[in-house]
Short mmCIF file of C-alpha atoms in Angstrom, two decimals:
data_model
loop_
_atom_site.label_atom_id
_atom_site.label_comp_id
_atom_site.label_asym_id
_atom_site.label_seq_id
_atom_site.Cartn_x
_atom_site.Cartn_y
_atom_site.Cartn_z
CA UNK I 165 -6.99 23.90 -0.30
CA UNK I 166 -5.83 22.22 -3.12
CA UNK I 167 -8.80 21.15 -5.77
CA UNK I 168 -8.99 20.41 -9.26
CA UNK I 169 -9.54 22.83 -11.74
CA UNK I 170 -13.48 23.24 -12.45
CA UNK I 171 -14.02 21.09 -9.73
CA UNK I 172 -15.91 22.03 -6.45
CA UNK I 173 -13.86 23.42 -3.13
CA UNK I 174 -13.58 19.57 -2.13
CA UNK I 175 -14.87 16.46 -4.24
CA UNK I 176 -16.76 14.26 -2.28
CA UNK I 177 -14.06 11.45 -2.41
CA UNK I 178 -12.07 13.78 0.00
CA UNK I 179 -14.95 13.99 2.38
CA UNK I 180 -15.42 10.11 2.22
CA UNK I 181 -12.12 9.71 3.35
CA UNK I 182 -12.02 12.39 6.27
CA UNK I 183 -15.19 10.40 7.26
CA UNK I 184 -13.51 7.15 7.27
CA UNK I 185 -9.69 8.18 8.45
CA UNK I 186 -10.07 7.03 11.83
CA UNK I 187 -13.75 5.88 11.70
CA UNK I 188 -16.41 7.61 14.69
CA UNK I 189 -12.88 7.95 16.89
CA UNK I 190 -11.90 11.55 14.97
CA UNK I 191 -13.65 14.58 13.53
CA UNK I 192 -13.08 15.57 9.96
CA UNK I 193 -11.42 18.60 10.47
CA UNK I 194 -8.39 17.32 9.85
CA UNK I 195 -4.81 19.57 9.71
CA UNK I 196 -2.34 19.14 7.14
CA UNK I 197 -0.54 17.05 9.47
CA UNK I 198 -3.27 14.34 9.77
CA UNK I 199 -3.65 14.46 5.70
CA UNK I 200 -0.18 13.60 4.94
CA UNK I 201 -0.50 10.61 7.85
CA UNK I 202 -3.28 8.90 5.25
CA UNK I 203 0.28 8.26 3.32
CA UNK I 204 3.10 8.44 5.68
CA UNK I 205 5.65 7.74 2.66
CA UNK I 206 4.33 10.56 0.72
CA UNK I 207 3.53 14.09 1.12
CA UNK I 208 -0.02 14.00 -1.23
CA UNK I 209 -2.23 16.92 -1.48
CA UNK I 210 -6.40 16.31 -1.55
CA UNK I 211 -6.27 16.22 -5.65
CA UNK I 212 -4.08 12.98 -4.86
CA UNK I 213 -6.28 11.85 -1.88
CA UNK I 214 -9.35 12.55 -4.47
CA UNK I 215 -8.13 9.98 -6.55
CA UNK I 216 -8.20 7.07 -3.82
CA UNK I 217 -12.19 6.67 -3.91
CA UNK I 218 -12.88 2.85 -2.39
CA UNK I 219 -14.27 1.13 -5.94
CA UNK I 220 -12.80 -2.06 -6.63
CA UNK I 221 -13.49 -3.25 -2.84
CA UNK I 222 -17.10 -3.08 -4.28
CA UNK I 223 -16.90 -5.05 -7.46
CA UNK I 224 -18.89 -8.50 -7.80
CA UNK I 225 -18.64 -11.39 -8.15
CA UNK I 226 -16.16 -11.56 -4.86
CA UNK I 227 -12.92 -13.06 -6.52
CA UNK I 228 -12.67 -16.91 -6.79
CA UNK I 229 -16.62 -17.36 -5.96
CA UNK I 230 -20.07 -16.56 -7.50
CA UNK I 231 -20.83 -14.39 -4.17
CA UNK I 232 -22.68 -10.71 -5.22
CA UNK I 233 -22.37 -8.27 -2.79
CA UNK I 234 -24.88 -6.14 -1.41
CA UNK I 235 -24.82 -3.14 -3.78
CA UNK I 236 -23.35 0.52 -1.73
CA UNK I 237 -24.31 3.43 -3.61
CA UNK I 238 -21.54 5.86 -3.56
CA UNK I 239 -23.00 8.10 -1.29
CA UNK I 240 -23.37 5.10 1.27
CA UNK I 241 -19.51 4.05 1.67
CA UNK I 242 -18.76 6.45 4.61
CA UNK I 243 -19.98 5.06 7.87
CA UNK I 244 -20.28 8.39 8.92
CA UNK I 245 -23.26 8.28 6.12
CA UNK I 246 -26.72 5.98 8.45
CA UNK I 247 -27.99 3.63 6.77
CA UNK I 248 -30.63 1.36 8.99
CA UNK I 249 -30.99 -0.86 5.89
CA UNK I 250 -27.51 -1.70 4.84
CA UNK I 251 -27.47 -5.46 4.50
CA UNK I 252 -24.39 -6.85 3.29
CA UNK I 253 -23.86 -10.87 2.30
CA UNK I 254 -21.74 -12.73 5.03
CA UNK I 255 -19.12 -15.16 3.16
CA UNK I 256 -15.72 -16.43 4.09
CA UNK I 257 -13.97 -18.78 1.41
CA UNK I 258 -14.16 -22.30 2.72
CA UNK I 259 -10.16 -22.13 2.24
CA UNK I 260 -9.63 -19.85 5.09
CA UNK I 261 -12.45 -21.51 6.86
CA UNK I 262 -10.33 -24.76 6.31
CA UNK I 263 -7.98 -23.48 9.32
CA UNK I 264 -4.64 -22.83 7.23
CA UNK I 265 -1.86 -21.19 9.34
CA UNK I 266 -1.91 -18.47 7.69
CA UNK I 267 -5.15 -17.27 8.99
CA UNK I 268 -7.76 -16.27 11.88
CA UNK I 269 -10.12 -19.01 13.69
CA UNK I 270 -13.49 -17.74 13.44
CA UNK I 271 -14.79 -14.83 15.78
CA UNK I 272 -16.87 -17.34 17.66
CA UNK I 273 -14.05 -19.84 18.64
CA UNK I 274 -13.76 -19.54 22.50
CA UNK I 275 -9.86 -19.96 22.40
CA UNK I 276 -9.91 -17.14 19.91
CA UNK I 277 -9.13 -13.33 21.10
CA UNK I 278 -7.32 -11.23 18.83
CA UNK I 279 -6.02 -8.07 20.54
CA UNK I 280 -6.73 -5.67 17.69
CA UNK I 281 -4.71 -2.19 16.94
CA UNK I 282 -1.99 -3.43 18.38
CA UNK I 283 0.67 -6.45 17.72
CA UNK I 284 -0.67 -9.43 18.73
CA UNK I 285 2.28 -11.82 19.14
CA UNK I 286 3.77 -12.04 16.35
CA UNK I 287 0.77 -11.12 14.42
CA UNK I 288 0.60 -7.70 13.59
CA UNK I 289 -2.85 -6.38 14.31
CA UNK I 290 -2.50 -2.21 13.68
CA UNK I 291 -3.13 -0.69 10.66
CA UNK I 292 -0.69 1.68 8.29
CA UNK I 293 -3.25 4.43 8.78
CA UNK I 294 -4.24 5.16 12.50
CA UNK I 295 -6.61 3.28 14.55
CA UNK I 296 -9.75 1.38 12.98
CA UNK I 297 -13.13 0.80 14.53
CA UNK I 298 -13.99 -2.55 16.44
CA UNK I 299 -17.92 -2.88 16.54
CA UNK I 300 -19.66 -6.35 18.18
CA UNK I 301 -16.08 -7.72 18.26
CA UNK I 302 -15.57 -7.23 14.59
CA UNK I 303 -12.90 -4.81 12.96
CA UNK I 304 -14.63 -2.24 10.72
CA UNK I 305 -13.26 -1.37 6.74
CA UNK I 306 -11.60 2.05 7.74
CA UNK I 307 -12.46 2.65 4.01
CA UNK I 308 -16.31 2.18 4.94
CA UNK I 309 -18.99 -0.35 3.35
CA UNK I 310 -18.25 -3.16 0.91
CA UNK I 311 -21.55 -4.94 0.70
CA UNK I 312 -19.77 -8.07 2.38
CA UNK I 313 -18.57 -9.14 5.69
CA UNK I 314 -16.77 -11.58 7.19
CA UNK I 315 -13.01 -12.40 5.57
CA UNK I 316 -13.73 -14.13 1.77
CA UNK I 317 -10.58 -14.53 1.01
CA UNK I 318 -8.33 -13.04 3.60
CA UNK I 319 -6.60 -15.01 6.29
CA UNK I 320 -6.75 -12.41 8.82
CA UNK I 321 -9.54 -10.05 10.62
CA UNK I 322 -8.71 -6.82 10.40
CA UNK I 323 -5.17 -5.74 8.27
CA UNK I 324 -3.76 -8.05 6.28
CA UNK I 325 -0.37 -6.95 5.54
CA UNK I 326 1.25 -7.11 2.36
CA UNK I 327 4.42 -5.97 0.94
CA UNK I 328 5.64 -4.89 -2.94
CA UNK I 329 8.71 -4.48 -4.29
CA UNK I 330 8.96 -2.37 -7.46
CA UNK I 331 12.07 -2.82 -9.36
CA UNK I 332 12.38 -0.29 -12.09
CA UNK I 333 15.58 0.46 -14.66
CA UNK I 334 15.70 2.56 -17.23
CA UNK I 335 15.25 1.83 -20.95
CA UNK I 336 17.34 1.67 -23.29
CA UNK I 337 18.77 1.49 -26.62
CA UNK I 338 21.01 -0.89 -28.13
CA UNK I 339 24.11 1.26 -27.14
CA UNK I 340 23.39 1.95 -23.97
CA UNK I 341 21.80 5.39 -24.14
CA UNK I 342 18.49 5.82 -22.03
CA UNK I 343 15.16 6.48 -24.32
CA UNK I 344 13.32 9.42 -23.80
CA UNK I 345 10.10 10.07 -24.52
CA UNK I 346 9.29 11.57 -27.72
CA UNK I 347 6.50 13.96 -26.52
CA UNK I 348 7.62 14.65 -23.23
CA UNK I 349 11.11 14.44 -23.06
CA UNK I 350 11.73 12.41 -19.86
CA UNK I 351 13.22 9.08 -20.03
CA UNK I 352 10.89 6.21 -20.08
CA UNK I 353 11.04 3.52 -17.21
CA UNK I 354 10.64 0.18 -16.65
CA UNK I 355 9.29 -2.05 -13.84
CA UNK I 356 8.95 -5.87 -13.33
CA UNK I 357 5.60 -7.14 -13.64
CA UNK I 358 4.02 -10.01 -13.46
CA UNK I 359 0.63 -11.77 -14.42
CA UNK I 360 -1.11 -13.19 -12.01
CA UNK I 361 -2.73 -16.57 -11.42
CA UNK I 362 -5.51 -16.13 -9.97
CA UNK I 363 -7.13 -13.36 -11.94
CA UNK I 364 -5.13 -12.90 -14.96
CA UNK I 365 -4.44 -9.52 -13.93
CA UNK I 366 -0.90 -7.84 -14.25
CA UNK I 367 0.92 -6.37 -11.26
CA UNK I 368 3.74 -5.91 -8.80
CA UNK I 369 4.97 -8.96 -7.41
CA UNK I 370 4.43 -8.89 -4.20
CA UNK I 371 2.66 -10.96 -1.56
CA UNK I 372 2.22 -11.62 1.95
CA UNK I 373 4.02 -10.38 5.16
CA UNK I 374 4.41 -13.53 7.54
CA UNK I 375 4.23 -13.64 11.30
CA UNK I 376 6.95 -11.86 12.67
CA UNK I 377 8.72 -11.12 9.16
CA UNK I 378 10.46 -7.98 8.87
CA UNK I 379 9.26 -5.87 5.19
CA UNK I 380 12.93 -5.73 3.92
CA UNK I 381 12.38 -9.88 3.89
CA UNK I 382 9.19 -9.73 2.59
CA UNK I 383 10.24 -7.66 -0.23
CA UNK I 384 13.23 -9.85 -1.39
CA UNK I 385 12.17 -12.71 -0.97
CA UNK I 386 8.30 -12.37 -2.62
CA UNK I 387 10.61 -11.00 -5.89
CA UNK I 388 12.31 -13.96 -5.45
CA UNK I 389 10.10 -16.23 -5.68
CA UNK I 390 7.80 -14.58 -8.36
CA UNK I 391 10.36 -12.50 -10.58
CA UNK I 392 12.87 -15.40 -10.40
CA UNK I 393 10.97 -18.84 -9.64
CA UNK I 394 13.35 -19.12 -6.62
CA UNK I 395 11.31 -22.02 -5.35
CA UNK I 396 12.34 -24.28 -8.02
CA UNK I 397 15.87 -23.38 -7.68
CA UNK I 398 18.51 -26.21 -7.12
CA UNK I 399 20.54 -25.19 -3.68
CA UNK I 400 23.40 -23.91 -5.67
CA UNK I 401 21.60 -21.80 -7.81
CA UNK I 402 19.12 -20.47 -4.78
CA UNK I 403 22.74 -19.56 -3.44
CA UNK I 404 24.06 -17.55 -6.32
CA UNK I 405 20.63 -15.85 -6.59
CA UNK I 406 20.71 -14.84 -3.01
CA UNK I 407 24.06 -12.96 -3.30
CA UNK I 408 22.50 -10.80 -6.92
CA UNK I 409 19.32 -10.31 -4.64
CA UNK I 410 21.11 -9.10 -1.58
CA UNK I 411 22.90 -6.71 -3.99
CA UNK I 412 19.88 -5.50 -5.42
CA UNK I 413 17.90 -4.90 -2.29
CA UNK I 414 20.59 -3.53 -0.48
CA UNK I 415 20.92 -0.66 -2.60
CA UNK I 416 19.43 3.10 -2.52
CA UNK I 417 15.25 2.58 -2.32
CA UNK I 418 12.70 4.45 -1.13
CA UNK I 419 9.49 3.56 0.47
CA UNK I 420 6.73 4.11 -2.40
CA UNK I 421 3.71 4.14 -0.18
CA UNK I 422 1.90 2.53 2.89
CA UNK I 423 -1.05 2.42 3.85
CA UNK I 424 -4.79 0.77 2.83
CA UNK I 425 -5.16 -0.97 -0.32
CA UNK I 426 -8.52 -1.07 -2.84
CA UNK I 427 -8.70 -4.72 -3.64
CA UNK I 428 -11.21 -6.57 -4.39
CA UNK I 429 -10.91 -8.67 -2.15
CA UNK I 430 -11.52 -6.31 0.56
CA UNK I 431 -14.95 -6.99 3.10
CA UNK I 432 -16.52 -4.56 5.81
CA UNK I 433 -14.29 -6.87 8.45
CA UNK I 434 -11.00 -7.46 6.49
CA UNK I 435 -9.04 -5.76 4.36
CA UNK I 436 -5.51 -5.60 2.36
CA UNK I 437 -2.59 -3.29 3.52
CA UNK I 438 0.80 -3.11 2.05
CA UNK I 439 4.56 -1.18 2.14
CA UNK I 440 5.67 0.00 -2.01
CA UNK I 441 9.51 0.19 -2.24
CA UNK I 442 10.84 1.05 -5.02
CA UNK I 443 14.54 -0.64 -5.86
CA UNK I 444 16.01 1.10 -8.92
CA UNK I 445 18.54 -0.63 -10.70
CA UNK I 446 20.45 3.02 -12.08
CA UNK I 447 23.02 1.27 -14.84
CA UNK I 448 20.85 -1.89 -15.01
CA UNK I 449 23.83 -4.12 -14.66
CA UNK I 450 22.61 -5.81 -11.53
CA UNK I 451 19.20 -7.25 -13.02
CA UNK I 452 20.85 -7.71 -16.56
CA UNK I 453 22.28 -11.19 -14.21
CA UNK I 454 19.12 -11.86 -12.79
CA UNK I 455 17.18 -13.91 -15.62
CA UNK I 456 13.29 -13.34 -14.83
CA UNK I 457 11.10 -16.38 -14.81
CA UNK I 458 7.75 -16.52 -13.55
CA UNK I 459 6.85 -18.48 -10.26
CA UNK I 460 4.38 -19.08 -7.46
CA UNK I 461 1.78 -16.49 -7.56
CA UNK I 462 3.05 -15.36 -11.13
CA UNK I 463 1.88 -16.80 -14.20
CA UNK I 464 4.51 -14.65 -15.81
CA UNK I 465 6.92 -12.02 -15.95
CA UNK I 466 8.42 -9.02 -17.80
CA UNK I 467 9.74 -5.75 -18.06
CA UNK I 468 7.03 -3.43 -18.90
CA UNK I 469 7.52 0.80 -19.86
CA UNK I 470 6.00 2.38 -17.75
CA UNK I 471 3.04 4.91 -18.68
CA UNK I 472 -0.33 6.54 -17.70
CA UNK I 473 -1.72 3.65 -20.26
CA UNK I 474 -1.00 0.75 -17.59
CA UNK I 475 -3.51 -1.32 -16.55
CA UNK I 476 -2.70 -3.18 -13.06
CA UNK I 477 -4.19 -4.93 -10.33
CA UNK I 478 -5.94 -3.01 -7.10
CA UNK I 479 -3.86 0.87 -6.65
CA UNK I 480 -0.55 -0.99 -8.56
CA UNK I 481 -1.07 2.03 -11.05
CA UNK I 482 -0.79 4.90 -8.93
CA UNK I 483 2.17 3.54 -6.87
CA UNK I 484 3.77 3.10 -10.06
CA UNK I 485 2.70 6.35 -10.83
CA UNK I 486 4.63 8.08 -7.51
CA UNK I 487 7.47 6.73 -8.67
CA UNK I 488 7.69 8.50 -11.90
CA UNK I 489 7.37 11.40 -9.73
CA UNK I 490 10.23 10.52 -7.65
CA UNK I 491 12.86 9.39 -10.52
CA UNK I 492 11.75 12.37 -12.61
CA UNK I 493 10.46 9.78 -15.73
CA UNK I 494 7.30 9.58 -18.07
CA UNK I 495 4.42 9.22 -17.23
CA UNK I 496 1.73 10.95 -19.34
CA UNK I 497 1.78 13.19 -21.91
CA UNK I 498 -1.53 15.42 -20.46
CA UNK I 499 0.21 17.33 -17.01
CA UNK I 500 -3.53 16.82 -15.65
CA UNK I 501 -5.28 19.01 -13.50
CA UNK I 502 -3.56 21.97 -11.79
CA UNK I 503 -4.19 22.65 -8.35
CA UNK I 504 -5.06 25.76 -7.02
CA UNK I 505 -4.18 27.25 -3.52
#
């Protein structure tokens, strides 16, 4: 077992999520096999799993509303954990109530009968991490108790599915040569970020995937449209970026992470899900022709060195953080805790 340095045999983050994994349907003796399937892109060891405790899927007030959830003591997440007095607040944002296409009817419509954990027309219905619970014809939070049900802000019940491209380069000086770190002595990375609208948060661009989209379009053209403002694009110019974006996101990548998502936007009955590819720009020529300017989602948009001191939206950090790992860059200057076998 791998565990943190001073720290128990296994923090009770781990156990929360061998309780929640696959809900009541599997025990929590899990192999080694079923640990690295929390994170199918990524080998991680329980110090990483540690780190994925469900917290901002608790925070109140619910985004875009003045709704408090019911409070979940830490202890109470699991729904392995009873708890005969959990009473969480119902809300779903009147804008998804509203019918949009992008989202569910209610539960209750008769014409209504989503065929969960598995693809549902062109709706895709299974989740990144195994199968999920479906209690009184509701989906459960695989990551256990939020305080709230229902969908607040998300369109569907169940997975939403999201996808994030992260578009690094290195940085460098005004010859040319890559920067290292002064401390460390790895190179320094950067990554495209963007600020978002709606909560003034900073993050991956990124968004949703649509009905029978395929990731690899998701990916290009969510970049696209919040890196680059490709919406506002006259036809030629939506042309010439297409051909610097196909060149870009046809090139050597590698899937970041997938899997279940800690946003606060997350309920007991809904939650966020998303791919992490990581498109790395080696010489930096290609982006050097792609002028960034903030649209959409984004309120706006830069190139941002990448450290331990970033500050982003929902788990933006940590994939960020895997693909230091990967590319062999800075990150922090304290290794952090060893792990012991």
């Amino acid at each position: 077992m791998c565990t943190p340095a001073g720290a128990p045999p296994l923090c009770p983050a781990v156990e929360t999520w061998k309780q929640w994994h696959h809900g009541d349907l599997w025990s929590s003796n899990l192999s080694a096999a079923l640990w690295s399937h929390l994170h199918p892109a990524n080998m991680l060891s329980s110090c990483q799993v540690a780190r994925w405790y469900h917290s901002k899927a608790l925070t109140s007030p619910y985004p875009g509303s003045r709704v408090e959830r019911s409070r979940v003591p830490e202890d109470k997440v699991g729904w392995l954990t009873q708890w005969e007095d959990y009473n969480p607040v119902e809300y779903t944002a009147a804008a998804v109530l509203a019918g949009p296409k992008w989202a569910d009817p209610q539960l209750s419509d008769k014409n209504f009968s989503p065929k969960f954990n598995e693809r549902d027309g062109e709706v895709e219905r299974t989740s990144r991490n195994g199968l999920y619970v479906v209690e009184n014809g509701r989906p459960r939070n695989p990551a256990g108790r939020t305080g709230l049900t229902g969908r607040g802000l998300l369109g569907r019940w169940g997975p939403n599915h999201a996808a994030d491209p992260i578009v690094t380069r290195w940085k460098r000086d005004g010859s040319g040569n890559k920067i290292a770190h002064p401390v460390t002595g790895k190179n320094i990375l950067q990554f495209v970020a963007i600020k978002r609208r709606d909560c003034g948060e900073w993050a991956i661009p990124g968004g949703m995937v649509d009905p029978g989209e395929k990731i690899s379009a998701t990916l290009k053209r969510e970049f696209g449209e919040e890196a680059l403002n490709s919406l506002q694009k006259s036809p030629e110019e939506k042309a010439s970026l297409e051909k610097q974006l196909q060149r870009l996101f046809s090139q050597e990548h590698f899937v970041v992470y997938r899997g279940y998502v800690d946003d606060p936007r997350n309920t007991d009955n809904a939650w966020m899900e998303t791919e992490a590819v990581n498109y790395h720009d080696e010489t930096g020529e290609t982006m050097d022709n792609l002028p960034l300017e903030a649209g959409d989602d984004a309120g706006m948009v830069k190139w941002v060195d990448i450290s331990e001191k970033l500050k982003l939206y929902a788990n933006h950090s940590y994939f960020i953080k895997l693909v230091t790992e990967k590319r062999g860059a800075h990150w922090g200057e304290d290794p952090g805790p060893e792990c012991r076998d």
